[in-house]
Amino acid sequence: MLLSTTPLQDGFYFPAEFQPVAEVWLAWPERQDNWRDNALPAQQTFAHVANAICKVTKVCVAVSAKQRDHARRLLQPQIHLVDIPYNDAWMRDIGPTVLVNEAGERRGINWQFNAWGGEYNGLYDNWQQDDLVAKSVCDVVGIDHYNAPLVLEGGSIHTDGEGTLYTTKECLLSPGRNPQLNQQQIEATLKHYLNIEKIIWLPKGLFADETDGHVDNLMHVIAPAKVVLSWTDDRDDPQYALSRQAEKVLSTQVDAQGREIKVIRLPLPGPLYYSESEANGIEQSVAMTREAGARLSASYANFLMVNNHLFLPLLDEATDAQAIKVLQQALPDYQVVGIATREVLLGGGNIHCITQQIPA
């Protein structure tokens, strides 16, 4: 059911990813202008991710009728397949942001979606089905929802569940999102719909991120007042300055509860680039440029936390073990599950981008 109030009025808030999760949603990839070789390699990788997560919690996968049989063969039998139309498989951005209240009830937020920038710099022209996914997921889960008057993707926001929201100016203030609103107006809307008290605005996201710098590719909130931040010590890397700008903001502000924020540096993989065969396997489109030698927006921060498990993209043999070590030390109570996900990276994101958790 569509609600006419706001979460702030009703006492619902945005919980952290490290709070208990009831289920995780994905959508099955099939766009041939984003996933190479008829999306078959990406489908194998999405299946690896979903099959790993289903050992920890319930998993639902949105799938088209023509892909249903193929998906069923690759996915574990306990994974639920749901027939929901969509344009591409980024469930973090097209799915609902689900809120909770103190009584444990849940409600969803249906943000407006315009393919990461609409006519200004969107990645595809037709996003009408994507824009309906959040409502559809809420209907399947059996929860009421709010329609938020804001173009926003789930990957552009992180929370500690205790009143603090993290985002980037590069994304939320992009002319392709909400050009009619200034920063203060966007803040006010976020406070009404996420029931948060403080927003920490990082300047920019990860270098070469075609989502206009989603915060989930740059950093991850792993506990109250504790974040991991993508980091490089290579002065020649364009990310060098961007990570330091972000760290300066994080280390000079306090969170909504007045706590100093602990920043843990998480090494970047690579840099990594499209190979010729990878780029050539994708149908050319106007906005999604996939060229041999182009830099990939690769990050270990793009992981998913589910019930004391951390599902981590494995991207580079030279740095994978180091990333696991950093995260294991930061989260000793977590089991780190590494999954090779270069195929997801080739499409422009990673494990966090293709999943959306529904809190318990």
Tab-separated table of N, CA and C in Angstrom, residues 70-230:
chain	number	residue	atom	x	y	z
A	70	HIS	N	16.976	-20.807	-17.340
A	70	HIS	CA	18.435	-20.744	-17.252
A	70	HIS	C	18.872	-20.345	-15.838
A	71	ALA	N	18.189	-19.359	-15.282
A	71	ALA	CA	18.517	-18.925	-13.921
A	71	ALA	C	18.273	-20.055	-12.926
A	72	ARG	N	17.183	-20.770	-13.104
A	72	ARG	CA	16.853	-21.865	-12.187
A	72	ARG	C	17.946	-22.929	-12.184
A	73	ARG	N	18.547	-23.180	-13.356
A	73	ARG	CA	19.603	-24.189	-13.437
A	73	ARG	C	20.862	-23.744	-12.694
A	74	LEU	N	21.161	-22.458	-12.707
A	74	LEU	CA	22.398	-21.967	-12.099
A	74	LEU	C	22.262	-21.661	-10.613
A	75	LEU	N	21.037	-21.417	-10.162
A	75	LEU	CA	20.819	-20.988	-8.783
A	75	LEU	C	20.423	-22.154	-7.881
A	76	GLN	N	20.795	-22.070	-6.610
A	76	GLN	CA	20.422	-23.090	-5.628
A	76	GLN	C	18.897	-23.203	-5.529
A	77	PRO	N	18.395	-24.409	-5.271
A	77	PRO	CA	16.937	-24.608	-5.285
A	77	PRO	C	16.183	-23.773	-4.267
A	78	GLN	N	16.833	-23.380	-3.162
A	78	GLN	CA	16.102	-22.611	-2.150
A	78	GLN	C	15.967	-21.130	-2.509
A	79	ILE	N	16.650	-20.686	-3.568
A	79	ILE	CA	16.532	-19.290	-3.993
A	79	ILE	C	15.199	-19.077	-4.712
A	80	HIS	N	14.496	-18.019	-4.303
A	80	HIS	CA	13.178	-17.721	-4.870
A	80	HIS	C	13.331	-16.897	-6.144
A	81	LEU	N	12.720	-17.339	-7.226
A	81	LEU	CA	12.700	-16.563	-8.473
A	81	LEU	C	11.387	-15.812	-8.549
A	82	VAL	N	11.467	-14.519	-8.883
A	82	VAL	CA	10.287	-13.656	-8.899
A	82	VAL	C	10.195	-12.973	-10.252
A	83	ASP	N	9.040	-13.039	-10.874
A	83	ASP	CA	8.828	-12.447	-12.196
A	83	ASP	C	8.488	-10.968	-12.040
A	84	ILE	N	9.508	-10.107	-12.129
A	84	ILE	CA	9.331	-8.656	-12.050
A	84	ILE	C	10.036	-8.046	-13.261
A	85	PRO	N	9.376	-7.194	-14.030
A	85	PRO	CA	10.064	-6.534	-15.150
A	85	PRO	C	11.084	-5.511	-14.646
A	86	TYR	N	12.201	-5.383	-15.361
A	86	TYR	CA	13.228	-4.386	-15.015
A	86	TYR	C	14.061	-4.154	-16.264
A	87	ASN	N	14.863	-3.079	-16.255
A	87	ASN	CA	15.691	-2.749	-17.420
A	87	ASN	C	17.132	-3.220	-17.279
A	88	ASP	N	17.698	-3.178	-16.075
A	88	ASP	CA	19.016	-3.753	-15.831
A	88	ASP	C	19.095	-4.192	-14.377
A	89	ALA	N	20.190	-4.881	-14.057
A	89	ALA	CA	20.209	-5.748	-12.869
A	89	ALA	C	20.840	-5.121	-11.633
A	90	TRP	N	20.712	-3.806	-11.443
A	90	TRP	CA	21.342	-3.147	-10.293
A	90	TRP	C	20.340	-2.988	-9.157
A	91	MET	N	20.084	-4.066	-8.441
A	91	MET	CA	19.019	-4.072	-7.434
A	91	MET	C	19.260	-3.061	-6.313
A	92	ARG	N	20.505	-2.763	-5.990
A	92	ARG	CA	20.777	-1.746	-4.965
A	92	ARG	C	20.128	-0.410	-5.348
A	93	ASP	N	20.145	-0.095	-6.633
A	93	ASP	CA	19.707	1.218	-7.087
A	93	ASP	C	18.240	1.271	-7.491
A	94	ILE	N	17.689	0.144	-7.903
A	94	ILE	CA	16.288	0.131	-8.343
A	94	ILE	C	15.353	-0.461	-7.295
A	95	GLY	N	15.898	-1.200	-6.351
A	95	GLY	CA	15.073	-1.789	-5.292
A	95	GLY	C	14.721	-0.779	-4.219
A	96	PRO	N	13.894	-1.172	-3.265
A	96	PRO	CA	13.493	-0.240	-2.204
A	96	PRO	C	14.553	-0.127	-1.115
A	97	THR	N	14.599	1.025	-0.474
A	97	THR	CA	15.325	1.173	0.779
A	97	THR	C	14.320	0.848	1.879
A	98	VAL	N	14.575	-0.193	2.663
A	98	VAL	CA	13.582	-0.645	3.640
A	98	VAL	C	13.937	-0.135	5.032
A	99	LEU	N	12.942	0.471	5.656
A	99	LEU	CA	13.082	1.089	6.970
A	99	LEU	C	12.428	0.219	8.036
A	100	VAL	N	12.785	0.457	9.282
A	100	VAL	CA	12.188	-0.262	10.405
A	100	VAL	C	11.762	0.745	11.478
A	101	ASN	N	10.918	0.300	12.407
A	101	ASN	CA	10.626	1.121	13.591
A	101	ASN	C	10.991	0.331	14.841
A	102	GLU	N	10.775	0.933	15.989
A	102	GLU	CA	11.188	0.287	17.245
A	102	GLU	C	10.398	-0.991	17.523
A	103	ALA	N	9.222	-1.109	16.916
A	103	ALA	CA	8.408	-2.311	17.121
A	103	ALA	C	8.797	-3.444	16.165
A	104	GLY	N	9.765	-3.156	15.268
A	104	GLY	CA	10.202	-4.187	14.339
A	104	GLY	C	9.390	-4.258	13.061
A	105	GLU	N	8.493	-3.294	12.847
A	105	GLU	CA	7.734	-3.259	11.590
A	105	GLU	C	8.625	-2.685	10.487
A	106	ARG	N	8.282	-2.997	9.234
A	106	ARG	CA	9.098	-2.550	8.106
A	106	ARG	C	8.243	-1.810	7.080
A	107	ARG	N	8.851	-0.815	6.436
A	107	ARG	CA	8.229	-0.115	5.316
A	107	ARG	C	9.317	0.225	4.300
A	108	GLY	N	8.919	0.293	3.036
A	108	GLY	CA	9.888	0.559	1.976
A	108	GLY	C	9.808	1.980	1.451
A	109	ILE	N	10.915	2.429	0.864
A	109	ILE	CA	10.922	3.705	0.149
A	109	ILE	C	11.126	3.424	-1.328
A	110	ASN	N	10.245	3.999	-2.129
A	110	ASN	CA	10.361	3.955	-3.577
A	110	ASN	C	10.926	5.300	-4.022
A	111	TRP	N	12.251	5.330	-4.275
A	111	TRP	CA	12.882	6.541	-4.820
A	111	TRP	C	12.553	6.642	-6.304
A	112	GLN	N	12.712	7.818	-6.856
A	112	GLN	CA	12.610	7.965	-8.311
A	112	GLN	C	13.936	7.531	-8.931
A	113	PHE	N	13.865	6.819	-10.049
A	113	PHE	CA	15.069	6.310	-10.720
A	113	PHE	C	15.096	6.822	-12.154
A	114	ASN	N	16.273	7.304	-12.601
A	114	ASN	CA	16.376	7.779	-13.990
A	114	ASN	C	17.682	7.341	-14.663
A	115	ALA	N	18.113	6.112	-14.345
A	115	ALA	CA	19.307	5.516	-14.981
A	115	ALA	C	20.564	6.351	-14.753
A	116	TRP	N	20.716	6.854	-13.517
A	116	TRP	CA	21.932	7.567	-13.100
A	116	TRP	C	22.153	8.871	-13.886
A	117	GLY	N	21.073	9.620	-14.087
A	117	GLY	CA	21.293	10.938	-14.677
A	117	GLY	C	20.314	11.385	-15.735
A	118	GLY	N	19.330	10.545	-16.060
A	118	GLY	CA	18.287	10.971	-16.996
A	118	GLY	C	18.836	11.497	-18.312
A	119	GLU	N	18.212	12.541	-18.826
A	119	GLU	CA	18.633	13.089	-20.115
A	119	GLU	C	19.988	13.788	-20.016
A	120	TYR	N	20.394	14.146	-18.807
A	120	TYR	CA	21.684	14.836	-18.640
A	120	TYR	C	22.854	13.888	-18.902
A	121	ASN	N	22.909	12.773	-18.198
A	121	ASN	CA	24.003	11.813	-18.422
A	121	ASN	C	23.610	10.398	-18.012
A	122	GLY	N	22.326	10.048	-18.200
A	122	GLY	CA	21.868	8.700	-17.879
A	122	GLY	C	22.548	7.653	-18.750
A	123	LEU	N	22.563	6.410	-18.286
A	123	LEU	CA	23.294	5.359	-18.991
A	123	LEU	C	22.443	4.603	-20.004
A	124	TYR	N	21.123	4.742	-19.919
A	124	TYR	CA	20.261	4.227	-20.996
A	124	TYR	C	18.976	5.039	-21.022
A	125	ASP	N	18.285	4.965	-22.169
A	125	ASP	CA	17.142	5.852	-22.418
A	125	ASP	C	15.855	5.398	-21.738
A	126	ASN	N	15.657	4.089	-21.691
A	126	ASN	CA	14.383	3.568	-21.173
A	126	ASN	C	14.618	2.948	-19.805
A	127	TRP	N	14.130	3.620	-18.771
A	127	TRP	CA	14.296	3.119	-17.406
A	127	TRP	C	12.926	2.962	-16.706
A	128	GLN	N	11.863	2.946	-17.495
A	128	GLN	CA	10.518	2.938	-16.918
A	128	GLN	C	10.258	1.706	-16.054
A	129	GLN	N	10.743	0.549	-16.485
A	129	GLN	CA	10.521	-0.669	-15.686
A	129	GLN	C	11.361	-0.648	-14.406
A	130	ASP	N	12.593	-0.179	-14.506
A	130	ASP	CA	13.434	-0.040	-13.313
A	130	ASP	C	12.745	0.810	-12.246
A	131	ASP	N	12.075	1.860	-12.703
A	131	ASP	CA	11.455	2.810	-11.773
A	131	ASP	C	10.280	2.187	-11.013
A	132	LEU	N	9.802	1.026	-11.474
A	132	LEU	CA	8.664	0.358	-10.821
A	132	LEU	C	9.101	-0.793	-9.902
A	133	VAL	N	10.395	-1.129	-9.928
A	133	VAL	CA	10.869	-2.322	-9.214
A	133	VAL	C	10.686	-2.203	-7.702
A	134	ALA	N	10.995	-1.039	-7.133
A	134	ALA	CA	10.923	-0.898	-5.668
A	134	ALA	C	9.530	-1.201	-5.148
A	135	LYS	N	8.517	-0.647	-5.814
A	135	LYS	CA	7.135	-0.925	-5.415
A	135	LYS	C	6.830	-2.419	-5.533
A	136	SER	N	7.279	-3.034	-6.635
A	136	SER	CA	7.027	-4.464	-6.845
A	136	SER	C	7.661	-5.321	-5.751
A	137	VAL	N	8.898	-4.984	-5.374
A	137	VAL	CA	9.573	-5.737	-4.316
A	137	VAL	C	8.818	-5.588	-2.995
A	138	CYS	N	8.383	-4.359	-2.693
A	138	CYS	CA	7.617	-4.145	-1.455
A	138	CYS	C	6.344	-4.991	-1.459
A	139	ASP	N	5.678	-5.068	-2.611
A	139	ASP	CA	4.456	-5.878	-2.714
A	139	ASP	C	4.760	-7.353	-2.448
A	140	VAL	N	5.859	-7.852	-3.023
A	140	VAL	CA	6.213	-9.265	-2.839
A	140	VAL	C	6.589	-9.539	-1.381
A	141	VAL	N	7.366	-8.625	-0.785
A	141	VAL	CA	7.786	-8.804	0.617
A	141	VAL	C	6.588	-8.645	1.554
A	142	GLY	N	5.585	-7.858	1.104
A	142	GLY	CA	4.381	-7.669	1.913
A	142	GLY	C	4.477	-6.486	2.861
A	143	ILE	N	5.094	-5.390	2.377
A	143	ILE	CA	5.214	-4.194	3.205
A	143	ILE	C	4.663	-2.974	2.467
A	144	ASP	N	4.171	-2.004	3.230
A	144	ASP	CA	3.716	-0.739	2.665
A	144	ASP	C	4.927	0.083	2.233
A	145	HIS	N	4.671	1.113	1.391
A	145	HIS	CA	5.802	1.914	0.927
A	145	HIS	C	5.430	3.385	0.801
A	146	TYR	N	6.478	4.206	0.805
A	146	TYR	CA	6.375	5.650	0.562
A	146	TYR	C	6.969	5.945	-0.811
A	147	ASN	N	6.396	6.901	-1.534
A	147	ASN	CA	7.023	7.412	-2.748
A	147	ASN	C	7.791	8.681	-2.380
A	148	ALA	N	9.112	8.615	-2.438
A	148	ALA	CA	9.931	9.773	-2.059
A	148	ALA	C	10.084	10.725	-3.249
A	149	PRO	N	9.943	12.026	-3.037
A	149	PRO	CA	10.040	13.002	-4.129
A	149	PRO	C	11.484	13.359	-4.462
A	150	LEU	N	12.281	12.323	-4.756
A	150	LEU	CA	13.706	12.534	-4.956
A	150	LEU	C	14.249	11.475	-5.906
A	151	VAL	N	15.042	11.894	-6.902
A	151	VAL	CA	15.783	10.935	-7.718
A	151	VAL	C	16.994	10.507	-6.913
A	152	LEU	N	17.078	9.217	-6.614
A	152	LEU	CA	18.154	8.729	-5.749
A	152	LEU	C	18.311	7.231	-5.944
A	153	GLU	N	19.556	6.759	-5.887
A	153	GLU	CA	19.828	5.328	-5.974
A	153	GLU	C	20.369	4.823	-4.645
A	154	GLY	N	20.050	3.579	-4.334
A	154	GLY	CA	20.471	3.010	-3.059
A	154	GLY	C	21.975	3.008	-2.850
A	155	GLY	N	22.739	2.920	-3.943
A	155	GLY	CA	24.186	2.905	-3.821
A	155	GLY	C	24.795	4.251	-3.465
A	156	SER	N	23.953	5.289	-3.457
A	156	SER	CA	24.476	6.639	-3.183
A	156	SER	C	24.388	7.008	-1.709
A	157	ILE	N	23.876	6.094	-0.871
A	157	ILE	CA	23.727	6.398	0.557
A	157	ILE	C	24.190	5.225	1.418
A	158	HIS	N	24.852	5.559	2.513
A	158	HIS	CA	25.223	4.582	3.543
A	158	HIS	C	24.790	5.152	4.893
A	159	THR	N	24.425	4.284	5.832
A	159	THR	CA	24.033	4.762	7.157
A	159	THR	C	24.662	3.917	8.257
A	160	ASP	N	24.723	4.498	9.459
A	160	ASP	CA	25.165	3.738	10.632
A	160	ASP	C	23.984	3.229	11.447
A	161	GLY	N	22.753	3.544	10.999
A	161	GLY	CA	21.562	3.124	11.724
A	161	GLY	C	21.319	3.900	12.999
A	162	GLU	N	22.177	4.883	13.267
A	162	GLU	CA	22.055	5.678	14.493
A	162	GLU	C	22.019	7.177	14.178
A	163	GLY	N	21.439	7.487	13.016
A	163	GLY	CA	21.186	8.883	12.697
A	163	GLY	C	22.141	9.539	11.727
A	164	THR	N	23.188	8.818	11.294
A	164	THR	CA	24.171	9.406	10.380
A	164	THR	C	24.014	8.817	8.986
A	165	LEU	N	24.027	9.696	7.988
A	165	LEU	CA	23.992	9.273	6.591
A	165	LEU	C	25.262	9.758	5.913
A	166	TYR	N	25.842	8.905	5.066
A	166	TYR	CA	27.043	9.252	4.300
A	166	TYR	C	26.680	9.263	2.819
A	167	THR	N	27.112	10.294	2.102
A	167	THR	CA	26.853	10.368	0.670
A	167	THR	C	27.935	11.228	0.023
A	168	THR	N	27.827	11.428	-1.298
A	168	THR	CA	28.793	12.293	-1.993
A	168	THR	C	28.066	13.433	-2.689
A	169	LYS	N	28.702	14.584	-2.676
A	169	LYS	CA	28.169	15.741	-3.410
A	169	LYS	C	28.162	15.459	-4.907
A	170	GLU	N	29.203	14.761	-5.375
A	170	GLU	CA	29.313	14.462	-6.799
A	170	GLU	C	28.039	13.795	-7.317
A	171	CYS	N	27.465	12.898	-6.527
A	171	CYS	CA	26.274	12.179	-6.971
A	171	CYS	C	24.988	12.939	-6.677
A	172	LEU	N	24.719	13.212	-5.418
A	172	LEU	CA	23.412	13.779	-5.061
A	172	LEU	C	23.213	15.200	-5.577
A	173	LEU	N	24.310	15.917	-5.823
A	173	LEU	CA	24.183	17.270	-6.369
A	173	LEU	C	24.437	17.307	-7.872
A	174	SER	N	24.496	16.138	-8.502
A	174	SER	CA	24.673	16.090	-9.955
A	174	SER	C	23.473	16.725	-10.660
A	175	PRO	N	23.691	17.484	-11.734
A	175	PRO	CA	22.582	18.082	-12.479
A	175	PRO	C	21.607	17.050	-13.045
A	176	GLY	N	22.044	15.786	-13.135
A	176	GLY	CA	21.172	14.748	-13.674
A	176	GLY	C	20.208	14.155	-12.667
A	177	ARG	N	20.308	14.549	-11.380
A	177	ARG	CA	19.442	13.965	-10.363
A	177	ARG	C	18.280	14.917	-10.015
A	178	ASN	N	18.555	15.904	-9.205
A	178	ASN	CA	17.498	16.799	-8.706
A	178	ASN	C	17.928	18.260	-8.878
A	179	PRO	N	18.038	18.725	-10.135
A	179	PRO	CA	18.585	20.063	-10.368
A	179	PRO	C	17.740	21.186	-9.777
A	180	GLN	N	16.465	20.885	-9.494
A	180	GLN	CA	15.575	21.901	-8.929
A	180	GLN	C	15.791	22.105	-7.434
A	181	LEU	N	16.601	21.226	-6.812
A	181	LEU	CA	16.820	21.290	-5.367
A	181	LEU	C	18.274	21.633	-5.062
A	182	ASN	N	18.492	22.446	-4.027
A	182	ASN	CA	19.855	22.708	-3.569
A	182	ASN	C	20.223	21.713	-2.468
A	183	GLN	N	21.443	21.812	-1.969
A	183	GLN	CA	21.923	20.842	-0.975
A	183	GLN	C	21.055	20.834	0.286
A	184	GLN	N	20.648	22.004	0.733
A	184	GLN	CA	19.835	22.080	1.958
A	184	GLN	C	18.459	21.429	1.755
A	185	GLN	N	17.880	21.624	0.577
A	185	GLN	CA	16.570	21.029	0.295
A	185	GLN	C	16.668	19.507	0.182
A	186	ILE	N	17.751	19.026	-0.408
A	186	ILE	CA	17.962	17.572	-0.489
A	186	ILE	C	18.151	17.001	0.910
A	187	GLU	N	18.909	17.702	1.741
A	187	GLU	CA	19.097	17.258	3.130
A	187	GLU	C	17.765	17.154	3.859
A	188	ALA	N	16.924	18.149	3.697
A	188	ALA	CA	15.629	18.159	4.385
A	188	ALA	C	14.776	16.975	3.943
A	189	THR	N	14.791	16.675	2.638
A	189	THR	CA	14.014	15.537	2.125
A	189	THR	C	14.555	14.220	2.673
A	190	LEU	N	15.884	14.086	2.691
A	190	LEU	CA	16.489	12.863	3.220
A	190	LEU	C	16.155	12.675	4.697
A	191	LYS	N	16.117	13.752	5.439
A	191	LYS	CA	15.788	13.648	6.871
A	191	LYS	C	14.340	13.215	7.071
A	192	HIS	N	13.440	13.674	6.196
A	192	HIS	CA	12.037	13.266	6.300
A	192	HIS	C	11.840	11.804	5.913
A	193	TYR	N	12.603	11.326	4.900
A	193	TYR	CA	12.334	9.987	4.374
A	193	TYR	C	13.245	8.903	4.948
A	194	LEU	N	14.374	9.270	5.540
A	194	LEU	CA	15.253	8.279	6.157
A	194	LEU	C	15.330	8.437	7.669
A	195	ASN	N	14.728	9.516	8.176
A	195	ASN	CA	14.708	9.774	9.614
A	195	ASN	C	16.128	9.787	10.177
A	196	ILE	N	17.013	10.502	9.464
A	196	ILE	CA	18.386	10.639	9.940
A	196	ILE	C	18.599	12.065	10.446
A	197	GLU	N	19.632	12.221	11.252
A	197	GLU	CA	19.869	13.515	11.905
A	197	GLU	C	21.010	14.301	11.278
A	198	LYS	N	21.998	13.592	10.750
A	198	LYS	CA	23.167	14.284	10.192
A	198	LYS	C	23.620	13.625	8.898
A	199	ILE	N	23.956	14.455	7.922
A	199	ILE	CA	24.483	13.951	6.652
A	199	ILE	C	25.945	14.374	6.527
A	200	ILE	N	26.809	13.416	6.282
A	200	ILE	CA	28.222	13.703	6.032
A	200	ILE	C	28.437	13.635	4.521
A	201	TRP	N	28.730	14.782	3.951
A	201	TRP	CA	28.879	14.930	2.500
A	201	TRP	C	30.359	14.783	2.126
A	202	LEU	N	30.697	13.684	1.465
A	202	LEU	CA	32.041	13.540	0.923
A	202	LEU	C	32.072	14.237	-0.443
A	203	PRO	N	33.223	14.798	-0.832
A	203	PRO	CA	33.229	15.559	-2.086
A	203	PRO	C	32.929	14.699	-3.313
A	204	LYS	N	33.714	13.648	-3.498
A	204	LYS	CA	33.582	12.842	-4.714
A	204	LYS	C	33.680	11.355	-4.395
A	205	GLY	N	33.174	10.554	-5.324
A	205	GLY	CA	33.272	9.109	-5.191
A	205	GLY	C	34.554	8.577	-5.797
A	206	LEU	N	34.523	7.338	-6.258
A	206	LEU	CA	35.704	6.688	-6.819
A	206	LEU	C	35.961	7.184	-8.238
A	207	PHE	N	37.219	7.300	-8.589
A	207	PHE	CA	37.591	7.749	-9.934
A	207	PHE	C	36.987	6.822	-10.994
A	208	ALA	N	36.450	7.421	-12.053
A	208	ALA	CA	35.901	6.702	-13.224
A	208	ALA	C	34.605	5.956	-12.918
A	209	ASP	N	33.936	6.299	-11.823
A	209	ASP	CA	32.664	5.651	-11.486
A	209	ASP	C	31.546	6.311	-12.292
A	210	GLU	N	30.919	5.520	-13.179
A	210	GLU	CA	29.920	6.107	-14.082
A	210	GLU	C	28.575	6.376	-13.410
A	211	THR	N	28.456	6.085	-12.108
A	211	THR	CA	27.236	6.453	-11.380
A	211	THR	C	27.333	7.863	-10.796
A	212	ASP	N	28.330	8.626	-11.202
A	212	ASP	CA	28.592	9.955	-10.631
A	212	ASP	C	29.041	9.838	-9.171
A	213	GLY	N	29.816	8.805	-8.880
A	213	GLY	CA	30.454	8.742	-7.574
A	213	GLY	C	29.599	8.220	-6.443
A	214	HIS	N	28.968	7.060	-6.632
A	214	HIS	CA	28.215	6.441	-5.539
A	214	HIS	C	29.121	6.206	-4.329
A	215	VAL	N	28.578	6.506	-3.154
A	215	VAL	CA	29.378	6.369	-1.937
A	215	VAL	C	29.743	4.905	-1.665
A	216	ASP	N	28.906	3.953	-2.131
A	216	ASP	CA	29.180	2.545	-1.792
A	216	ASP	C	30.370	1.963	-2.543
A	217	ASN	N	30.871	2.689	-3.550
A	217	ASN	CA	32.075	2.237	-4.242
A	217	ASN	C	33.334	2.864	-3.642
A	218	LEU	N	33.137	3.845	-2.778
A	218	LEU	CA	34.239	4.565	-2.153
A	218	LEU	C	34.502	4.092	-0.729
A	219	MET	N	33.431	3.860	0.033
A	219	MET	CA	33.569	3.526	1.455
A	219	MET	C	32.416	2.645	1.896
A	220	HIS	N	32.532	2.125	3.117
A	220	HIS	CA	31.468	1.297	3.683
A	220	HIS	C	31.425	1.541	5.194
A	221	VAL	N	30.231	1.699	5.722
A	221	VAL	CA	30.066	1.828	7.169
A	221	VAL	C	30.003	0.418	7.753
A	222	ILE	N	30.953	0.087	8.635
A	222	ILE	CA	31.013	-1.286	9.133
A	222	ILE	C	30.573	-1.412	10.589
A	223	ALA	N	30.421	-0.276	11.270
A	223	ALA	CA	29.959	-0.240	12.666
A	223	ALA	C	29.665	1.225	12.973
A	224	PRO	N	28.958	1.512	14.054
A	224	PRO	CA	28.774	2.912	14.415
A	224	PRO	C	30.121	3.633	14.536
A	225	ALA	N	30.234	4.771	13.872
A	225	ALA	CA	31.450	5.607	13.910
A	225	ALA	C	32.689	4.876	13.395
A	226	LYS	N	32.505	3.940	12.471
A	226	LYS	CA	33.629	3.165	11.937
A	226	LYS	C	33.395	2.873	10.460
A	227	VAL	N	34.314	3.324	9.604
A	227	VAL	CA	34.159	3.114	8.162
A	227	VAL	C	35.464	2.596	7.568
A	228	VAL	N	35.334	1.889	6.438
A	228	VAL	CA	36.516	1.579	5.621
A	228	VAL	C	36.452	2.465	4.390
A	229	LEU	N	37.621	2.934	3.954
A	229	LEU	CA	37.714	3.888	2.858
A	229	LEU	C	38.701	3.381	1.812
A	230	SER	N	38.285	3.369	0.554
A	230	SER	CA	39.175	2.955	-0.543
A	230	SER	C	40.409	3.854	-0.577
